């Protein structure tokens, strides 16, 4: 008999709410005096405590004792792998998830010179890794089953790619491509295409503009590339189905000196983030005609603004060379990203989400310190 008692129907009452739903006993009505939205209502009439009584957090899961500048993840034969570019150690380290030890362990190591990018490409049952280097040319490696390691498959011509800054993989009409953004003054950002024997240079883009990043985006069902540059505003190229080439389409005005462009979708809407080292970085939304700004984030010293999501929680990771890195979480009611947590990463260069064994992680690469792996956890506030 619970008559005469007035309950605060907050998370601490979740256990009683669940018990009332399950019990076969006859129980008198449980009336709420708070919070305000439940005042004078019956506890039984509360819809759910799932949203109000859970929160999330990021905790350090594993520290890798080496520096890195980029992290890429891929799946092969039902296993999860991670390729990490380590310029100071001149390695492209490939890790695999250990289902027994529940951590990431070394799987293979591709050596090179000043490696700044490792990008995995899966073609059928074949696994390739594009290794972008500042010196000695860039190369493509293929996993050899007989050797159980990655072996050199082909070279990428030095005349086109002299200072690679980003590798972007994409597929159009069931054909596989990747583009390398070149940031040298004499660079040629170049698209490469798979021809069943190897990858060959398919189209040169945006010559001599010191490109910093390339992002493949599907806009209204059409394939586009967004190229950011140190010397002009980001430009948008559209795939022409007749010529099967990218052609200039438009630009994103008043956005000079953008270091990186990343796209993401949320509730069927297309967004992009623009990273700027000086000034504010931007979050923009496609409005069926153009990208419009929805939020500016102070970002002095920022090298990366990475969107990612876990279990319908949407985040932005903003890495800075001068202060703590910041994780923002999307507020569905306010329609903006709110500061959620600060983490310390020395000179962060990339953030990469990786999920395996029903667990969610994100890798924080560091140009001057250890590479850190954070785990995304769900916290039940009713316990």
PDB file of C-alpha atoms in Angstrom, residues 117-265:
ATOM      1  CA  UNK A 117      48.461   8.485 -44.764  1.00  0.00           C
ATOM      2  CA  UNK A 118      47.401   4.820 -44.864  1.00  0.00           C
ATOM      3  CA  UNK A 119      44.101   4.120 -46.614  1.00  0.00           C
ATOM      4  CA  UNK A 120      42.650   0.642 -47.009  1.00  0.00           C
ATOM      5  CA  UNK A 121      40.814  -0.322 -50.202  1.00  0.00           C
ATOM      6  CA  UNK A 122      38.799  -3.534 -50.467  1.00  0.00           C
ATOM      7  CA  UNK A 123      38.221  -4.880 -53.976  1.00  0.00           C
ATOM      8  CA  UNK A 124      36.324  -8.158 -53.777  1.00  0.00           C
ATOM      9  CA  UNK A 125      38.350 -10.344 -51.428  1.00  0.00           C
ATOM     10  CA  UNK A 126      41.536  -8.340 -52.049  1.00  0.00           C
ATOM     11  CA  UNK A 127      42.848  -5.838 -49.493  1.00  0.00           C
ATOM     12  CA  UNK A 128      45.044  -2.941 -50.614  1.00  0.00           C
ATOM     13  CA  UNK A 129      46.596  -0.130 -48.578  1.00  0.00           C
ATOM     14  CA  UNK A 130      47.532   3.180 -50.186  1.00  0.00           C
ATOM     15  CA  UNK A 131      50.611   4.483 -48.368  1.00  0.00           C
ATOM     16  CA  UNK A 132      51.106   8.230 -48.922  1.00  0.00           C
ATOM     17  CA  UNK A 133      54.640   9.517 -48.258  1.00  0.00           C
ATOM     18  CA  UNK A 134      56.299  12.914 -48.246  1.00  0.00           C
ATOM     19  CA  UNK A 135      59.545  11.430 -49.561  1.00  0.00           C
ATOM     20  CA  UNK A 136      60.362   8.510 -51.823  1.00  0.00           C
ATOM     21  CA  UNK A 137      57.040   8.533 -53.624  1.00  0.00           C
ATOM     22  CA  UNK A 138      53.752   6.966 -52.565  1.00  0.00           C
ATOM     23  CA  UNK A 139      52.924   3.284 -53.000  1.00  0.00           C
ATOM     24  CA  UNK A 140      50.107   0.749 -52.912  1.00  0.00           C
ATOM     25  CA  UNK A 141      50.481  -2.489 -50.963  1.00  0.00           C
ATOM     26  CA  UNK A 142      48.399  -5.678 -51.287  1.00  0.00           C
ATOM     27  CA  UNK A 143      47.796  -8.311 -48.652  1.00  0.00           C
ATOM     28  CA  UNK A 144      49.440 -11.563 -49.719  1.00  0.00           C
ATOM     29  CA  UNK A 145      47.847 -14.653 -48.162  1.00  0.00           C
ATOM     30  CA  UNK A 146      50.897 -16.815 -48.810  1.00  0.00           C
ATOM     31  CA  UNK A 147      53.178 -14.372 -46.999  1.00  0.00           C
ATOM     32  CA  UNK A 148      50.468 -13.344 -44.467  1.00  0.00           C
ATOM     33  CA  UNK A 149      51.584  -9.736 -44.832  1.00  0.00           C
ATOM     34  CA  UNK A 150      51.273  -6.680 -47.064  1.00  0.00           C
ATOM     35  CA  UNK A 151      53.678  -6.600 -50.033  1.00  0.00           C
ATOM     36  CA  UNK A 152      54.305  -3.747 -52.478  1.00  0.00           C
ATOM     37  CA  UNK A 153      51.825  -3.869 -55.374  1.00  0.00           C
ATOM     38  CA  UNK A 154      52.523  -0.706 -57.372  1.00  0.00           C
ATOM     39  CA  UNK A 155      54.029   2.778 -57.219  1.00  0.00           C
ATOM     40  CA  UNK A 156      52.249   6.124 -57.559  1.00  0.00           C
ATOM     41  CA  UNK A 157      54.067   8.499 -59.895  1.00  0.00           C
ATOM     42  CA  UNK A 158      56.072  11.147 -58.057  1.00  0.00           C
ATOM     43  CA  UNK A 159      55.448  13.638 -60.879  1.00  0.00           C
ATOM     44  CA  UNK A 160      51.800  13.908 -59.839  1.00  0.00           C
ATOM     45  CA  UNK A 161      51.841  13.427 -56.089  1.00  0.00           C
ATOM     46  CA  UNK A 162      54.705  15.206 -54.323  1.00  0.00           C
ATOM     47  CA  UNK A 163      53.149  16.287 -50.995  1.00  0.00           C
ATOM     48  CA  UNK A 164      50.063  14.159 -50.241  1.00  0.00           C
ATOM     49  CA  UNK A 165      47.765  15.534 -47.574  1.00  0.00           C
ATOM     50  CA  UNK A 166      44.654  13.325 -47.726  1.00  0.00           C
ATOM     51  CA  UNK A 167      43.375  10.113 -49.340  1.00  0.00           C
ATOM     52  CA  UNK A 168      39.658   9.710 -50.038  1.00  0.00           C
ATOM     53  CA  UNK A 169      38.100   6.464 -51.266  1.00  0.00           C
ATOM     54  CA  UNK A 170      34.794   6.379 -53.175  1.00  0.00           C
ATOM     55  CA  UNK A 171      32.716   4.329 -55.589  1.00  0.00           C
ATOM     56  CA  UNK A 172      30.674   5.524 -58.583  1.00  0.00           C
ATOM     57  CA  UNK A 173      28.517   3.170 -60.692  1.00  0.00           C
ATOM     58  CA  UNK A 174      30.176   0.124 -59.094  1.00  0.00           C
ATOM     59  CA  UNK A 175      33.640   1.385 -60.066  1.00  0.00           C
ATOM     60  CA  UNK A 176      36.316   1.987 -57.433  1.00  0.00           C
ATOM     61  CA  UNK A 177      38.250   5.266 -57.176  1.00  0.00           C
ATOM     62  CA  UNK A 178      40.431   7.128 -54.749  1.00  0.00           C
ATOM     63  CA  UNK A 179      41.708  10.707 -54.815  1.00  0.00           C
ATOM     64  CA  UNK A 180      44.898  12.079 -53.269  1.00  0.00           C
ATOM     65  CA  UNK A 181      44.845  15.765 -52.311  1.00  0.00           C
ATOM     66  CA  UNK A 182      48.289  17.253 -52.942  1.00  0.00           C
ATOM     67  CA  UNK A 183      49.310  20.289 -50.894  1.00  0.00           C
ATOM     68  CA  UNK A 184      52.518  21.266 -52.688  1.00  0.00           C
ATOM     69  CA  UNK A 185      52.708  24.440 -54.780  1.00  0.00           C
ATOM     70  CA  UNK A 186      53.297  22.335 -57.892  1.00  0.00           C
ATOM     71  CA  UNK A 187      50.928  19.548 -56.870  1.00  0.00           C
ATOM     72  CA  UNK A 188      48.235  17.831 -58.872  1.00  0.00           C
ATOM     73  CA  UNK A 189      45.390  16.448 -56.796  1.00  0.00           C
ATOM     74  CA  UNK A 190      44.653  13.267 -58.727  1.00  0.00           C
ATOM     75  CA  UNK A 191      41.862  10.699 -59.024  1.00  0.00           C
ATOM     76  CA  UNK A 192      42.907   7.057 -59.439  1.00  0.00           C
ATOM     77  CA  UNK A 193      40.695   4.263 -60.784  1.00  0.00           C
ATOM     78  CA  UNK A 194      40.770   0.484 -60.412  1.00  0.00           C
ATOM     79  CA  UNK A 195      40.958  -1.382 -63.774  1.00  0.00           C
ATOM     80  CA  UNK A 196      40.961  -4.995 -62.468  1.00  0.00           C
ATOM     81  CA  UNK A 197      44.759  -5.078 -62.630  1.00  0.00           C
ATOM     82  CA  UNK A 198      45.777  -2.042 -60.643  1.00  0.00           C
ATOM     83  CA  UNK A 199      45.088   1.628 -60.022  1.00  0.00           C
ATOM     84  CA  UNK A 200      45.924   4.164 -62.696  1.00  0.00           C
ATOM     85  CA  UNK A 201      45.738   7.967 -62.762  1.00  0.00           C
ATOM     86  CA  UNK A 202      42.311   8.846 -64.124  1.00  0.00           C
ATOM     87  CA  UNK A 203      41.874  12.607 -63.742  1.00  0.00           C
ATOM     88  CA  UNK A 204      43.927  15.535 -62.459  1.00  0.00           C
ATOM     89  CA  UNK A 205      42.014  18.051 -60.368  1.00  0.00           C
ATOM     90  CA  UNK A 206      42.626  21.573 -59.162  1.00  0.00           C
ATOM     91  CA  UNK A 207      46.208  22.082 -60.240  1.00  0.00           C
ATOM     92  CA  UNK A 208      48.633  24.099 -58.101  1.00  0.00           C
ATOM     93  CA  UNK A 209      46.188  25.180 -55.418  1.00  0.00           C
ATOM     94  CA  UNK A 210      47.824  23.486 -52.380  1.00  0.00           C
ATOM     95  CA  UNK A 211      44.851  21.265 -51.622  1.00  0.00           C
ATOM     96  CA  UNK A 212      44.547  20.159 -48.017  1.00  0.00           C
ATOM     97  CA  UNK A 213      41.607  17.736 -48.082  1.00  0.00           C
ATOM     98  CA  UNK A 214      39.161  15.933 -50.380  1.00  0.00           C
ATOM     99  CA  UNK A 215      35.698  14.747 -49.356  1.00  0.00           C
ATOM    100  CA  UNK A 216      33.357  12.625 -51.471  1.00  0.00           C
ATOM    101  CA  UNK A 217      29.711  13.581 -50.916  1.00  0.00           C
ATOM    102  CA  UNK A 218      26.408  12.416 -52.348  1.00  0.00           C
ATOM    103  CA  UNK A 219      24.325  15.577 -52.795  1.00  0.00           C
ATOM    104  CA  UNK A 220      20.742  15.017 -53.918  1.00  0.00           C
ATOM    105  CA  UNK A 221      21.663  11.682 -55.503  1.00  0.00           C
ATOM    106  CA  UNK A 222      24.640  13.057 -57.450  1.00  0.00           C
ATOM    107  CA  UNK A 223      28.330  12.385 -56.778  1.00  0.00           C
ATOM    108  CA  UNK A 224      30.484  15.340 -55.738  1.00  0.00           C
ATOM    109  CA  UNK A 225      33.981  16.048 -54.474  1.00  0.00           C
ATOM    110  CA  UNK A 226      34.684  18.949 -52.131  1.00  0.00           C
ATOM    111  CA  UNK A 227      38.294  20.141 -52.224  1.00  0.00           C
ATOM    112  CA  UNK A 228      39.656  22.449 -49.536  1.00  0.00           C
ATOM    113  CA  UNK A 229      42.755  24.521 -50.153  1.00  0.00           C
ATOM    114  CA  UNK A 230      45.254  26.829 -48.444  1.00  0.00           C
ATOM    115  CA  UNK A 231      45.010  29.287 -51.321  1.00  0.00           C
ATOM    116  CA  UNK A 232      41.268  29.644 -52.011  1.00  0.00           C
ATOM    117  CA  UNK A 233      37.807  28.796 -50.712  1.00  0.00           C
ATOM    118  CA  UNK A 234      36.608  25.153 -50.925  1.00  0.00           C
ATOM    119  CA  UNK A 235      35.309  24.193 -54.351  1.00  0.00           C
ATOM    120  CA  UNK A 236      32.639  21.617 -55.210  1.00  0.00           C
ATOM    121  CA  UNK A 237      33.121  19.366 -58.241  1.00  0.00           C
ATOM    122  CA  UNK A 238      30.248  17.351 -59.700  1.00  0.00           C
ATOM    123  CA  UNK A 239      30.519  14.025 -61.511  1.00  0.00           C
ATOM    124  CA  UNK A 240      29.462  14.322 -65.152  1.00  0.00           C
ATOM    125  CA  UNK A 241      27.838  11.061 -66.273  1.00  0.00           C
ATOM    126  CA  UNK A 242      28.483  11.746 -69.952  1.00  0.00           C
ATOM    127  CA  UNK A 243      32.209  12.442 -69.730  1.00  0.00           C
ATOM    128  CA  UNK A 244      32.654  10.343 -66.565  1.00  0.00           C
ATOM    129  CA  UNK A 245      34.802  13.093 -65.099  1.00  0.00           C
ATOM    130  CA  UNK A 246      34.487  15.655 -62.319  1.00  0.00           C
ATOM    131  CA  UNK A 247      33.681  19.192 -63.467  1.00  0.00           C
ATOM    132  CA  UNK A 248      33.602  22.449 -61.437  1.00  0.00           C
ATOM    133  CA  UNK A 249      30.166  23.076 -59.969  1.00  0.00           C
ATOM    134  CA  UNK A 250      30.268  25.728 -57.227  1.00  0.00           C
ATOM    135  CA  UNK A 251      32.219  26.906 -54.197  1.00  0.00           C
ATOM    136  CA  UNK A 252      31.689  27.594 -50.507  1.00  0.00           C
ATOM    137  CA  UNK A 253      32.145  31.377 -50.216  1.00  0.00           C
ATOM    138  CA  UNK A 254      33.880  33.305 -47.423  1.00  0.00           C
ATOM    139  CA  UNK A 255      35.711  30.199 -46.186  1.00  0.00           C
ATOM    140  CA  UNK A 256      39.384  30.790 -46.906  1.00  0.00           C
ATOM    141  CA  UNK A 257      42.168  28.615 -45.545  1.00  0.00           C
ATOM    142  CA  UNK A 258      40.140  25.494 -44.735  1.00  0.00           C
ATOM    143  CA  UNK A 259      42.311  22.572 -43.628  1.00  0.00           C
ATOM    144  CA  UNK A 260      39.704  19.792 -43.844  1.00  0.00           C
ATOM    145  CA  UNK A 261      36.147  19.082 -44.958  1.00  0.00           C
ATOM    146  CA  UNK A 262      34.137  16.194 -43.484  1.00  0.00           C
ATOM    147  CA  UNK A 263      30.555  15.220 -44.245  1.00  0.00           C
ATOM    148  CA  UNK A 264      27.944  13.386 -42.199  1.00  0.00           C
ATOM    149  CA  UNK A 265      24.219  12.698 -42.235  1.00  0.00           C
TER     150      UNK A 265
END
